[in-house]
Coordinates of C-alpha atoms and ligand atoms in Angstrom, one line a residue:
M17 CA 4.3 -135.6 208.9
L18 CA 1.8 -132.5 208.6
H19 CA -1.9 -133.1 210.2
D20 CA -4.6 -131.2 208.4
D21 CA -5.2 -129.0 211.6
D22 CA -1.2 -128.0 211.3
R23 CA -1.8 -126.7 207.3
E24 CA -4.7 -125.3 208.4
L25 CA -2.9 -123.1 210.6
M26 CA -0.1 -122.3 208.8
R27 CA -2.3 -121.3 205.7
A28 CA -4.0 -118.9 208.3
V29 CA -0.5 -117.7 209.6
S30 CA 0.7 -117.0 206.1
G31 CA -2.5 -115.2 205.1
Y32 CA -2.0 -113.2 208.3
L33 CA 1.4 -112.1 207.8
R34 CA 0.5 -111.2 204.2
R35 CA -1.9 -108.7 205.7
V36 CA 0.5 -107.4 208.2
N37 CA 2.5 -106.6 205.1
E38 CA 0.2 -105.1 202.8
V39 CA -0.8 -102.7 205.8
S40 CA 2.3 -101.4 207.0
E41 CA 3.3 -100.8 203.2
R42 CA -0.2 -98.9 202.7
E43 CA 1.2 -96.9 205.9
A44 CA 4.6 -96.0 204.6
V45 CA 3.1 -94.8 201.6
S46 CA 0.3 -92.6 203.5
T47 CA 3.7 -91.3 205.6
R48 CA 5.5 -90.3 202.5
T49 CA 6.2 -86.7 202.4
P50 CA 5.5 -84.4 199.1
L51 CA 9.2 -84.5 199.0
G52 CA 9.1 -88.2 199.2
D53 CA 6.5 -88.1 196.2
V54 CA 8.6 -85.9 194.0
I55 CA 11.6 -88.4 194.1
S56 CA 9.3 -91.4 194.0
E57 CA 8.0 -89.7 190.7
H58 CA 11.6 -89.4 189.6
L59 CA 12.7 -92.8 190.5
G60 CA 9.5 -94.5 189.1
V61 CA 9.3 -96.6 192.1
D62 CA 8.0 -95.9 195.7
A63 CA 11.1 -94.2 197.2
S64 CA 10.8 -95.6 200.7
Q65 CA 11.3 -99.3 199.5
V66 CA 14.7 -98.5 197.7
P67 CA 18.0 -98.8 200.0
V68 CA 19.8 -96.0 200.5
V69 CA 23.6 -96.0 199.5
V70 CA 25.7 -93.5 201.8
E71 CA 29.1 -91.8 200.9
Q72 CA 31.0 -89.5 203.3
I73 CA 33.2 -87.1 202.1
A74 CA 35.7 -85.1 203.8
D75 CA 34.4 -81.6 203.6
H76 CA 37.2 -80.1 202.1
R77 CA 36.1 -82.2 199.4
L78 CA 32.7 -80.9 198.8
V79 CA 33.7 -78.6 196.3
D80 CA 35.1 -81.6 194.3
A81 CA 31.6 -83.4 194.6
D82 CA 29.7 -80.6 193.7
L83 CA 31.7 -79.8 190.6
A84 CA 31.7 -83.6 189.5
L85 CA 27.8 -84.0 190.2
D86 CA 27.0 -80.7 187.9
A87 CA 29.2 -82.4 185.4
L88 CA 27.6 -86.3 185.8
G89 CA 23.9 -85.6 185.5
E90 CA 22.7 -86.0 182.3
G91 CA 20.2 -83.8 180.3
D92 CA 17.3 -82.9 182.3
G93 CA 18.9 -82.8 186.0
R94 CA 17.0 -81.1 188.6
L95 CA 18.3 -79.7 191.9
I96 CA 15.6 -79.2 194.8
G97 CA 15.9 -78.0 198.3
V98 CA 14.1 -79.0 201.4
T99 CA 11.8 -77.5 203.9
G100 CA 10.2 -78.8 207.0
G101 CA 12.4 -76.9 209.6
D102 CA 15.9 -77.0 211.2
Q103 CA 14.9 -81.0 211.8
R104 CA 16.1 -81.6 208.1
H105 CA 19.3 -81.0 209.3
H106 CA 19.6 -83.7 211.6
Q107 CA 17.1 -86.3 209.7
R108 CA 18.4 -88.7 206.9
L109 CA 17.1 -88.9 203.5
S110 CA 14.6 -92.0 204.2
E111 CA 13.5 -89.4 207.0
W112 CA 12.7 -87.0 204.4
I113 CA 10.9 -89.2 202.6
T114 CA 8.4 -90.9 204.9
N115 CA 7.8 -89.1 208.0
P116 CA 4.6 -89.1 210.1
H117 CA 5.5 -85.6 211.8
T118 CA 7.0 -83.7 209.2
R119 CA 5.9 -83.1 206.0
Y120 CA 9.1 -82.7 204.1
A121 CA 8.3 -80.5 200.9
P122 CA 10.5 -79.6 197.7
G123 CA 11.8 -75.8 198.6
P124 CA 14.9 -73.7 198.4
V125 CA 18.4 -75.1 198.4
D126 CA 20.5 -74.4 200.7
F127 CA 24.1 -73.2 199.8
A128 CA 27.2 -72.2 201.2
E129 CA 30.8 -70.8 200.0
R130 CA 33.6 -73.0 200.1
A131 CA 37.4 -72.4 198.7
T132 CA 38.3 -73.6 195.5
G133 CA 41.9 -71.7 195.5
P134 CA 43.9 -69.4 197.9
S135 CA 41.8 -66.5 196.8
S136 CA 39.0 -67.8 195.2
S137 CA 35.6 -69.9 196.3
A138 CA 32.9 -71.2 195.0
R139 CA 29.0 -71.9 195.9
V140 CA 28.3 -75.2 196.8
V141 CA 24.8 -77.2 197.7
S142 CA 25.3 -77.6 201.3
L143 CA 21.3 -79.0 201.6
G144 CA 19.2 -80.3 198.6
V145 CA 18.5 -83.2 196.6
R146 CA 19.5 -83.8 193.1
L147 CA 17.5 -85.5 190.6
L148 CA 19.3 -86.9 187.9
R149 CA 19.7 -89.6 185.4
F150 CA 23.3 -92.0 185.1
D151 CA 23.1 -94.3 182.4
G152 CA 20.3 -93.5 181.5
V153 CA 18.7 -94.6 184.9
P154 CA 17.1 -92.3 187.1
I155 CA 19.1 -91.4 190.7
A156 CA 18.0 -89.2 193.5
L157 CA 20.9 -87.9 195.8
A158 CA 20.9 -86.0 198.9
Q159 CA 23.8 -83.5 199.4
R160 CA 25.0 -81.9 202.6
A161 CA 27.9 -80.1 204.0
A162 CA 29.4 -81.1 207.0
S163 CA 28.3 -79.6 210.4
P164 CA 30.4 -80.4 213.1
E165 CA 28.0 -78.0 215.4
F166 CA 25.6 -80.9 214.8
G167 CA 27.8 -83.7 215.3
R168 CA 28.6 -84.4 211.4
P169 CA 32.3 -84.0 210.8
A170 CA 32.2 -85.2 207.1
A171 CA 29.9 -84.2 204.1
L172 CA 27.4 -86.9 202.9
L173 CA 25.9 -87.9 200.1
E174 CA 22.8 -90.6 200.3
V175 CA 22.3 -92.2 196.9
L176 CA 18.6 -94.0 196.0
S177 CA 18.2 -95.7 192.7
A178 CA 15.7 -98.8 191.8
D179 CA 18.8 -100.1 190.4
D180 CA 21.5 -101.2 192.6
A181 CA 24.2 -101.9 190.2
V182 CA 23.8 -98.1 188.8
V183 CA 24.4 -96.8 192.2
T184 CA 27.7 -98.7 192.5
R185 CA 28.9 -97.3 188.7
F186 CA 27.7 -93.6 189.7
L187 CA 29.5 -93.7 192.6
E188 CA 33.1 -95.3 191.0
T189 CA 32.7 -92.8 188.3
L190 CA 31.7 -89.8 190.9
R191 CA 34.8 -90.6 192.7
Q192 CA 37.0 -90.6 189.8
T193 CA 35.8 -87.3 188.6
M194 CA 36.0 -85.9 191.7
I195 CA 40.0 -86.6 191.5
E196 CA 40.1 -85.7 188.0
R197 CA 38.4 -82.3 188.6
S198 CA 39.7 -81.7 192.0
V199 CA 40.3 -78.2 192.8
L200 CA 43.0 -79.2 195.4
R201 CA 45.2 -80.6 192.9
G202 CA 48.2 -78.8 192.3
Q203 CA 47.6 -76.5 195.3
V204 CA 49.5 -75.6 198.6
L205 CA 47.7 -76.9 201.2
S206 CA 47.7 -76.7 205.2
F207 CA 45.5 -78.4 207.9
Q208 CA 43.5 -76.1 210.7
P209 CA 41.3 -77.9 213.0
T210 CA 38.0 -76.7 213.1
E211 CA 36.8 -74.8 216.0
Y212 CA 34.6 -77.9 217.0
G213 CA 37.5 -80.3 217.8
R214 CA 39.9 -82.8 216.4
D215 CA 38.8 -82.8 212.5
A216 CA 40.2 -80.4 210.6
G217 CA 39.8 -79.6 206.3
A218 CA 42.5 -78.5 204.3
T219 CA 42.9 -75.1 203.5
F220 CA 44.7 -73.4 200.7
V221 CA 47.9 -71.5 201.2
E222 CA 49.5 -69.1 198.4
R223 CA 52.4 -70.9 197.3
P224 CA 55.4 -68.9 198.3
A225 CA 58.0 -66.8 196.1
V226 CA 61.6 -67.5 197.5
A227 CA 64.4 -67.5 194.9
A228 CA 67.8 -69.6 195.0
D229 CA 69.5 -66.3 195.2
D230 CA 67.4 -65.4 198.6
I231 CA 68.8 -68.4 200.4
V232 CA 72.9 -68.1 201.5
L233 CA 73.8 -71.9 202.7
G234 CA 77.0 -73.1 202.2
A235 CA 78.2 -74.4 198.7
G236 CA 76.4 -77.3 197.7
V237 CA 73.9 -77.5 200.1
L238 CA 70.8 -76.3 198.7
E239 CA 71.8 -77.8 195.4
E240 CA 71.6 -81.3 196.9
V241 CA 68.3 -80.9 198.5
V242 CA 66.4 -79.0 195.1
Q243 CA 68.2 -82.0 193.4
H244 CA 66.6 -84.8 195.6
V245 CA 63.2 -83.3 195.8
I246 CA 62.6 -81.9 192.4
G247 CA 65.3 -83.7 190.2
I248 CA 63.6 -87.5 190.9
G249 CA 60.1 -85.8 190.2
R250 CA 61.7 -84.5 186.9
N251 CA 62.9 -87.3 185.8
S252 CA 59.9 -89.6 187.3
E253 CA 59.2 -91.5 183.9
A254 CA 62.6 -92.4 183.5
L255 CA 63.4 -93.6 186.9
Q256 CA 60.2 -95.3 186.9
R257 CA 61.2 -97.5 183.6
A258 CA 64.4 -98.5 185.1
G259 CA 62.3 -99.5 187.7
Q260 CA 63.7 -96.9 190.8
H261 CA 61.3 -96.0 193.1
L262 CA 60.1 -92.2 193.4
K263 CA 59.1 -91.8 196.9
R264 CA 61.7 -89.7 198.8
G265 CA 62.2 -88.4 202.5
V266 CA 64.4 -85.8 203.2
L267 CA 65.4 -84.3 206.9
M268 CA 66.7 -80.9 207.4
Y269 CA 67.8 -80.3 210.3
G270 CA 70.2 -77.9 212.3
P271 CA 69.8 -75.0 215.1
P272 CA 66.6 -72.7 214.7
G273 CA 66.4 -69.6 212.3
T274 CA 69.4 -71.1 209.8
G275 CA 67.1 -71.5 206.5
K276 CA 65.1 -74.5 207.0
T277 CA 61.8 -73.5 206.6
L278 CA 63.2 -70.7 204.1
T279 CA 64.5 -73.9 201.9
V280 CA 61.2 -75.4 202.0
R281 CA 59.5 -72.4 200.7
H282 CA 61.9 -72.2 197.6
L283 CA 61.3 -76.1 197.0
L284 CA 57.5 -75.1 197.0
T285 CA 58.5 -72.1 194.6
E286 CA 60.0 -74.3 192.3
T287 CA 57.5 -76.8 192.0
A288 CA 54.3 -75.3 190.7
G289 CA 51.6 -77.5 189.2
V290 CA 52.8 -79.9 192.3
T291 CA 50.3 -80.7 195.3
A292 CA 51.9 -80.0 198.3
V293 CA 50.6 -80.3 202.1
V294 CA 52.0 -78.2 204.5
L295 CA 51.9 -79.5 208.3
T296 CA 53.7 -77.9 211.1
G297 CA 53.9 -78.4 214.7
S298 CA 50.5 -79.6 216.0
S299 CA 48.9 -80.2 213.0
I300 CA 51.2 -83.1 212.2
R301 CA 48.6 -84.9 213.6
F302 CA 46.5 -85.1 210.1
I303 CA 49.3 -86.8 208.6
G304 CA 47.0 -89.8 207.4
A305 CA 44.8 -86.9 205.6
A306 CA 48.2 -85.3 204.4
A307 CA 49.3 -88.7 203.0
E308 CA 46.1 -89.6 201.5
I309 CA 46.0 -86.3 199.4
A310 CA 49.3 -86.9 198.4
R311 CA 49.0 -90.1 196.9
T312 CA 45.5 -89.2 195.2
F313 CA 47.0 -85.9 193.6
Q314 CA 50.7 -87.0 193.0
P315 CA 53.0 -85.8 191.9
A316 CA 53.2 -84.3 195.7
I317 CA 55.2 -82.8 198.3
V318 CA 54.5 -83.3 202.0
V319 CA 56.1 -80.9 204.4
L320 CA 56.6 -81.6 208.0
E321 CA 57.7 -78.7 209.9
D322 CA 59.4 -78.8 213.2
I323 CA 58.9 -82.4 213.7
D324 CA 60.4 -82.7 217.0
L325 CA 57.8 -81.3 218.6
V326 CA 55.7 -84.3 217.4
A327 CA 58.2 -86.9 219.2
M328 CA 58.7 -84.9 222.1
E329 CA 54.9 -84.4 222.8
R330 CA 54.4 -85.4 226.6
H331 CA 53.5 -88.8 227.7
S332 CA 54.5 -89.9 224.3
S333 CA 57.4 -92.5 225.0
P334 CA 57.5 -94.3 222.3
Q335 CA 56.2 -91.2 220.3
P336 CA 53.3 -92.9 218.6
L337 CA 52.7 -90.2 216.6
L338 CA 56.2 -89.6 215.2
F339 CA 55.8 -93.3 214.3
E340 CA 52.3 -92.7 213.0
V341 CA 54.4 -90.1 210.4
L342 CA 57.1 -92.7 209.6
D343 CA 54.4 -95.2 208.8
A344 CA 52.6 -92.7 206.3
L345 CA 55.9 -92.4 204.7
D346 CA 56.3 -96.5 204.4
G347 CA 52.6 -96.6 203.7
L348 CA 52.9 -95.1 200.2
D349 CA 54.0 -97.4 197.5
G350 CA 57.6 -96.9 196.4
D351 CA 56.4 -95.5 193.1
A352 CA 54.1 -92.9 194.3
D353 CA 55.7 -89.4 193.4
V354 CA 55.7 -88.1 196.6
A355 CA 58.3 -86.2 198.4
F356 CA 58.2 -85.7 202.3
I357 CA 60.3 -83.0 203.6
M358 CA 61.0 -82.6 207.3
T359 CA 62.6 -80.0 209.3
T360 CA 63.9 -80.2 212.8
N361 CA 66.0 -78.1 215.4
R362 CA 66.6 -81.1 217.4
V363 CA 67.5 -84.0 215.4
D364 CA 68.8 -85.7 218.7
V365 CA 65.3 -86.3 220.2
L366 CA 64.3 -87.8 216.2
E367 CA 67.5 -90.0 216.0
R368 CA 66.6 -93.3 217.7
A369 CA 63.1 -93.4 216.1
L370 CA 64.6 -92.7 212.7
A371 CA 67.0 -95.6 213.5
E372 CA 64.2 -98.3 214.4
R373 CA 62.3 -97.5 211.1
P374 CA 64.8 -97.4 208.9
G375 CA 64.4 -96.4 205.2
R376 CA 61.8 -93.8 205.6
V377 CA 64.4 -90.8 205.5
D378 CA 66.8 -91.3 202.4
L379 CA 68.8 -87.8 202.5
A380 CA 69.6 -86.0 205.7
V381 CA 71.1 -82.7 205.1
E382 CA 72.3 -80.6 207.8
I383 CA 71.5 -77.0 207.7
P384 CA 74.4 -75.5 210.2
L385 CA 75.0 -71.9 211.8
P386 CA 76.5 -70.0 209.0
A387 CA 80.3 -69.9 208.6
P388 CA 81.9 -66.4 208.4
A389 CA 81.8 -66.3 204.7
E390 CA 78.0 -67.5 205.2
R391 CA 77.5 -64.6 207.7
R392 CA 78.9 -62.3 205.4
R393 CA 76.9 -62.9 202.8
L394 CA 73.9 -62.8 204.9
F395 CA 74.7 -59.1 206.4
R396 CA 75.2 -57.9 203.2
R397 CA 72.3 -59.2 201.9
Y398 CA 69.8 -58.2 204.6
A399 CA 71.6 -54.8 204.5
Q400 CA 70.9 -54.3 200.8
A401 CA 69.0 -51.2 200.8
L402 CA 71.0 -49.8 203.8
P403 CA 73.6 -47.2 203.7
F404 CA 76.3 -49.1 205.8
T405 CA 79.8 -49.3 204.8
E406 CA 81.2 -52.7 203.5
D407 CA 83.8 -52.3 206.1
S408 CA 81.1 -52.0 208.8
L409 CA 79.4 -55.0 207.4
T410 CA 82.3 -57.1 207.6
A411 CA 83.3 -56.1 211.0
A412 CA 79.7 -57.1 212.3
A413 CA 79.6 -60.2 210.3
E414 CA 82.9 -61.1 212.2
R415 CA 81.9 -60.1 215.9
A416 CA 78.6 -62.2 215.4
E417 CA 80.0 -65.5 215.7
G418 CA 77.3 -68.2 216.3
T419 CA 74.4 -66.4 215.0
T420 CA 72.0 -67.2 212.1
G421 CA 70.2 -65.7 209.2
S422 CA 67.4 -64.8 211.2
F423 CA 69.7 -62.9 213.6
A424 CA 71.2 -60.9 210.7
K425 CA 68.1 -59.9 209.7
E426 CA 66.8 -58.9 212.9
L427 CA 69.8 -57.0 213.7
M428 CA 69.3 -55.1 210.7
R429 CA 65.5 -54.2 211.5
R430 CA 66.6 -52.9 215.0
S431 CA 69.8 -50.6 213.4
V432 CA 66.9 -49.2 211.1
L433 CA 64.3 -48.6 213.6
R434 CA 67.1 -47.1 215.8
A435 CA 68.0 -44.4 213.2
I436 CA 64.1 -43.8 212.7
R437 CA 63.5 -43.2 216.0
E438 CA 66.4 -40.3 215.9
E439 CA 65.0 -38.9 212.8
R440 CA 67.8 -40.0 210.6
E441 CA 69.3 -42.2 208.0
P442 CA 71.0 -45.2 209.4
R443 CA 74.6 -45.3 209.8
D444 CA 77.4 -47.6 210.7
E445 CA 77.4 -47.1 214.6
D446 CA 73.5 -47.9 214.3
L447 CA 74.5 -51.2 212.9
A448 CA 77.6 -51.5 216.0
E449 CA 75.6 -50.5 218.8
E450 CA 72.6 -52.8 217.9
L451 CA 75.0 -55.5 217.6
D452 CA 76.6 -54.9 221.1
R453 CA 73.2 -54.9 222.5
L454 CA 72.1 -58.0 220.9
M455 CA 75.4 -59.9 221.7
D456 CA 75.1 -58.8 225.3
A457 CA 75.0 -61.5 227.9
R458 CA 71.5 -60.2 228.9
Q459 CA 70.3 -60.9 225.6
H460 CA 70.9 -64.7 225.8
L461 CA 67.0 -65.3 225.1
T462 CA 66.6 -63.2 222.3
R463 CA 69.4 -64.7 220.5
A464 CA 68.2 -68.3 221.4
M465 CA 64.7 -67.1 220.1
L466 CA 66.8 -65.9 216.4
G467 CA 68.7 -69.1 216.8
S468 CA 72.2 -69.2 217.9
A469 CA 74.9 -71.2 218.8
G470 CA 75.0 -72.4 222.5
E471 CA 71.7 -70.6 223.4
Q472 CA 69.2 -73.7 222.8
D473 CA 68.5 -75.8 225.4
S474 CA 69.9 -78.6 223.6
D475 CA 72.9 -80.8 223.9
L476 CA 73.5 -80.3 220.4
P477 CA 77.6 -80.3 220.0
P478 CA 78.1 -76.3 219.3
D479 CA 79.9 -77.1 216.2
G480 CA 76.9 -78.9 214.8
H481 CA 78.9 -81.5 213.3
H482 CA 76.8 -84.6 214.4
A483 CA 75.5 -86.0 211.2
A484 CA 78.4 -88.4 210.5
S485 CA 77.2 -90.6 213.0
F486 CA 73.5 -91.6 211.9
G487 CA 73.1 -94.6 210.0
W488 CA 69.4 -94.1 208.8
F489 CA 70.3 -92.2 205.8
G490 CA 72.0 -94.9 204.0
G491 CA 75.2 -94.5 202.1
Ligands
ADP30 P1 64.3 -72.3 210.4 O1 63.4 -72.8 209.8 O2 65.6 -72.9 210.0 O3 64.3 -72.1 211.9 P2 63.8 -69.8 208.8 O4 63.9 -70.6 207.8 O5 62.4 -69.9 209.5 O6 64.7 -70.7 209.6 O7 64.5 -68.8 208.9 C1 64.0 -67.5 209.4 C2 64.2 -66.3 208.6 O8 65.6 -65.8 209.0 C3 64.1 -66.2 207.2 O9 62.8 -66.3 206.7 C4 64.9 -65.5 206.5 O10 64.3 -64.3 206.1 C5 66.1 -65.4 207.7 N1 67.2 -66.5 207.3 C6 67.5 -67.8 208.2 N2 68.4 -68.5 207.3 C7 68.8 -67.8 206.2 C8 69.4 -68.1 205.1 N3 70.6 -69.4 205.2 N4 69.4 -67.5 204.1 C9 68.8 -66.4 204.1 N5 67.7 -66.0 205.0 C10 68.0 -66.6 206.0

């Protein structure tokens, strides 16, 4: 039961609170900046009273966001910049709108160049405010590029509208449009760490051009890989109708210099229009981002080159990054049209991990040291324009036992160099003598670099026929 005194006191307190609110509102308006006034006018309400919705985007998607925002604005959209010194890079949109210290005002827009392909770029807004309408409702949006130097690793959109539901719909449409119009779709991408630390962005790479004829492998080997990677993609609809999964994981293994990378390059050549992400060695740590791109822009290929380097990283037992890779393979839906292609010189290092997580790799293909017949073809291929006789090429190939395709290529280069040094055309002796030098015991390290039998610091059996013992590729 309340006494009259209590009622009196409560009335007094609530009156006081109302006054507190009024004063703070008035002060908010009085510290509103000229930029805040422009935004408020556009929104039709006091911008300082509207909640800001923040959307982070990877900086390599900033171009996509920029294009999508250009497309989404209805009619009389406006783009304004922000003046107010370097502080504007550190302060958020809400601080641009009300600020007791800095009078933020409309000014020139900051732009930055961003790649839109391997040899093209576009100008995108790196700091600015867009005033636009969506579904007829006014929206204000601050857009900024990542600035790792200021501790902001991702690009940022801050969205304001008097109508919360519109903001939600707007952001959904924006994300959708960013995917539909993405400049990443259908491109070959790699990941480079930025100079500021761990974060990395996708960068465009020229699609390779390697014909099947450029590759010398044992009968049926190339066809098997091509069939698995490309054949499944080409028949994706029929396979899906029949309830079959599209996701596939191919492992190519064998000594260095035998043509694994060359084969990958051929696969990328044959899949124009398919989005591909190529991660090599230490950039494999960006597997999460790569898998995300693959899922978003399928059909896609993810290449993980020299995956053993990941498995062998020091202190990494039980190989967390390798497991992360395998989990990324597993994390994608089975009906995702994504092919993972992995290469390794050291399958022995991977065997246990792959056995522990079965089902990730559904085709393991050995790319062994070339047999004598392939070696002869390799020697001929790399001597194509050179005036060596058939006999000397055949003899050299026979003598070069245990060597690889990259060895054949290097041998020809050295033979030509020798002739150039003596200012004459290359001849059979150049080939024979350079082969002698390379096969010389003292050149064992060079040979190892070019990938030859018994030269690696590995315990693989020299004949390389160790595939049959693996249980993890099914069948
Ligand atoms: P890997 O990835 O197996 O270590 P690469 O594919 O990088 O070896 O080979 C290096 C280079 O050696 C190739 O770019 C190519 O010029 C040559 N080469 C190696 N293997 C072959 C092959 N099987 N057929 C044709 N060229 C080859």
